[in-house]
PDB file of C-alpha atoms in Angstrom:
ATOM      1  CA  UNK A   1      -8.853  17.076   1.751  1.00 79.00           C
ATOM      2  CA  UNK A   2      -9.428  14.116  -0.566  1.00 84.00           C
ATOM      3  CA  UNK A   3     -11.128  14.225  -3.942  1.00 87.00           C
ATOM      4  CA  UNK A   4     -13.999  11.787  -4.531  1.00 88.00           C
ATOM      5  CA  UNK A   5     -15.428  10.697  -7.883  1.00 91.00           C
ATOM      6  CA  UNK A   6     -19.185  10.253  -8.318  1.00 93.00           C
ATOM      7  CA  UNK A   7     -21.330   9.000 -11.193  1.00 94.00           C
ATOM      8  CA  UNK A   8     -25.088   9.207 -11.640  1.00 94.00           C
ATOM      9  CA  UNK A   9     -26.857   5.852 -12.063  1.00 92.00           C
ATOM     10  CA  UNK A  10     -29.671   7.496 -14.057  1.00 91.00           C
ATOM     11  CA  UNK A  11     -28.101   9.986 -16.490  1.00 92.00           C
ATOM     12  CA  UNK A  12     -24.436   8.875 -16.372  1.00 90.00           C
ATOM     13  CA  UNK A  13     -23.129  12.321 -15.341  1.00 92.00           C
ATOM     14  CA  UNK A  14     -19.685  11.901 -13.730  1.00 93.00           C
ATOM     15  CA  UNK A  15     -17.819  14.467 -11.640  1.00 92.00           C
ATOM     16  CA  UNK A  16     -15.181  14.872  -8.927  1.00 92.00           C
ATOM     17  CA  UNK A  17     -15.635  16.805  -5.702  1.00 91.00           C
ATOM     18  CA  UNK A  18     -13.311  17.703  -2.822  1.00 92.00           C
ATOM     19  CA  UNK A  19     -14.831  16.643   0.495  1.00 89.00           C
ATOM     20  CA  UNK A  20     -13.625  16.311   4.060  1.00 90.00           C
ATOM     21  CA  UNK A  21     -13.420  12.871   5.615  1.00 86.00           C
ATOM     22  CA  UNK A  22     -16.204  13.851   7.999  1.00 90.00           C
ATOM     23  CA  UNK A  23     -18.589  14.992   5.206  1.00 90.00           C
ATOM     24  CA  UNK A  24     -21.350  12.565   4.266  1.00 89.00           C
ATOM     25  CA  UNK A  25     -21.446  11.103   0.757  1.00 88.00           C
ATOM     26  CA  UNK A  26     -23.519  12.850  -1.905  1.00 90.00           C
ATOM     27  CA  UNK A  27     -26.759  11.066  -2.825  1.00 91.00           C
ATOM     28  CA  UNK A  28     -28.436  13.106  -5.579  1.00 92.00           C
ATOM     29  CA  UNK A  29     -27.113  14.133  -8.988  1.00 92.00           C
ATOM     30  CA  UNK A  30     -26.714  17.895  -9.538  1.00 90.00           C
ATOM     31  CA  UNK A  31     -27.843  17.452 -13.186  1.00 91.00           C
ATOM     32  CA  UNK A  32     -30.987  15.298 -12.957  1.00 93.00           C
ATOM     33  CA  UNK A  33     -31.526  14.692  -9.210  1.00 90.00           C
ATOM     34  CA  UNK A  34     -30.946  10.951  -9.863  1.00 91.00           C
ATOM     35  CA  UNK A  35     -29.134   8.506  -7.583  1.00 93.00           C
ATOM     36  CA  UNK A  36     -25.364   8.885  -7.270  1.00 93.00           C
ATOM     37  CA  UNK A  37     -22.781   6.207  -6.687  1.00 91.00           C
ATOM     38  CA  UNK A  38     -19.256   6.774  -5.437  1.00 90.00           C
ATOM     39  CA  UNK A  39     -16.563   5.516  -7.808  1.00 90.00           C
ATOM     40  CA  UNK A  40     -13.479   3.886  -6.354  1.00 84.00           C
ATOM     41  CA  UNK A  41     -10.108   4.029  -8.071  1.00 75.00           C
ATOM     42  CA  UNK A  42      -6.898   2.182  -7.380  1.00 74.00           C
ATOM     43  CA  UNK A  43      -4.602   3.846  -4.892  1.00 71.00           C
ATOM     44  CA  UNK A  44      -1.082   4.689  -5.982  1.00 73.00           C
ATOM     45  CA  UNK A  45       0.923   3.342  -3.067  1.00 75.00           C
ATOM     46  CA  UNK A  46       4.582   2.498  -3.549  1.00 73.00           C
ATOM     47  CA  UNK A  47       6.498   0.568  -0.905  1.00 70.00           C
ATOM     48  CA  UNK A  48      10.192   1.397  -1.067  1.00 69.00           C
ATOM     49  CA  UNK A  49      13.004  -0.092   0.890  1.00 64.00           C
ATOM     50  CA  UNK A  50      14.072  -3.569   1.807  1.00 64.00           C
ATOM     51  CA  UNK A  51      11.805  -6.246   3.114  1.00 64.00           C
ATOM     52  CA  UNK A  52       8.683  -5.814   0.984  1.00 63.00           C
ATOM     53  CA  UNK A  53       9.455  -7.944  -2.046  1.00 64.00           C
ATOM     54  CA  UNK A  54      12.534  -9.857  -3.171  1.00 65.00           C
ATOM     55  CA  UNK A  55      12.831  -7.757  -6.324  1.00 64.00           C
ATOM     56  CA  UNK A  56      12.442  -4.360  -4.625  1.00 54.00           C
ATOM     57  CA  UNK A  57      15.327  -1.942  -4.178  1.00 56.00           C
ATOM     58  CA  UNK A  58      18.073  -4.227  -5.404  1.00 58.00           C
ATOM     59  CA  UNK A  59      21.633  -3.012  -5.360  1.00 60.00           C
ATOM     60  CA  UNK A  60      23.628  -2.258  -8.503  1.00 58.00           C
ATOM     61  CA  UNK A  61      24.934  -5.849  -8.753  1.00 60.00           C
ATOM     62  CA  UNK A  62      21.405  -7.033  -9.501  1.00 54.00           C
ATOM     63  CA  UNK A  63      20.978  -9.238  -6.474  1.00 51.00           C
ATOM     64  CA  UNK A  64      20.227  -8.594  -2.847  1.00 51.00           C
ATOM     65  CA  UNK A  65      20.825 -12.210  -1.832  1.00 53.00           C
ATOM     66  CA  UNK A  66      24.164 -12.750  -0.096  1.00 55.00           C
ATOM     67  CA  UNK A  67      26.538 -15.606  -0.857  1.00 53.00           C
ATOM     68  CA  UNK A  68      26.401 -18.927   0.985  1.00 55.00           C
ATOM     69  CA  UNK A  69      26.848 -18.597   4.741  1.00 57.00           C
ATOM     70  CA  UNK A  70      30.370 -18.976   6.083  1.00 58.00           C
ATOM     71  CA  UNK A  71      31.401 -22.217   7.780  1.00 57.00           C
ATOM     72  CA  UNK A  72      30.955 -22.152  11.548  1.00 60.00           C
ATOM     73  CA  UNK A  73      34.046 -21.392  13.570  1.00 60.00           C
ATOM     74  CA  UNK A  74      35.842 -24.321  15.186  1.00 60.00           C
ATOM     75  CA  UNK A  75      34.721 -25.020  18.722  1.00 59.00           C
ATOM     76  CA  UNK A  76      37.308 -24.122  21.375  1.00 62.00           C
ATOM     77  CA  UNK A  77      39.252 -27.049  22.761  1.00 63.00           C
ATOM     78  CA  UNK A  78      37.998 -28.487  26.028  1.00 61.00           C
ATOM     79  CA  UNK A  79      40.206 -27.689  29.019  1.00 65.00           C
ATOM     80  CA  UNK A  80      42.525 -30.464  30.135  1.00 63.00           C
ATOM     81  CA  UNK A  81      41.265 -32.386  33.145  1.00 64.00           C
ATOM     82  CA  UNK A  82      42.808 -31.245  36.404  1.00 65.00           C
ATOM     83  CA  UNK A  83      45.319 -33.646  37.909  1.00 62.00           C
ATOM     84  CA  UNK A  84      44.021 -35.219  41.070  1.00 60.00           C
ATOM     85  CA  UNK A  85      46.093 -34.304  44.094  1.00 60.00           C
ATOM     86  CA  UNK A  86      47.218 -37.268  46.170  1.00 54.00           C
TER      87      UNK A  86
END
């Protein structure tokens, strides 16, 4: 279950409480019965692996960009025209 942070608008009392997702938010301060507000903090999400940012998860050489693309292969020769039978 997640932990939520609350702060009282009236007295400034701040506290954390563990609540279920389905529980309703608290509205009154346990200290002074004033109005509570829910505090929101940044979420610590880390995206690992390739494809998120150019600088993420680089190999030991320091670059994940490959060298210039190779030249295209030569096109196969066209077949010789068939000799017309007379």
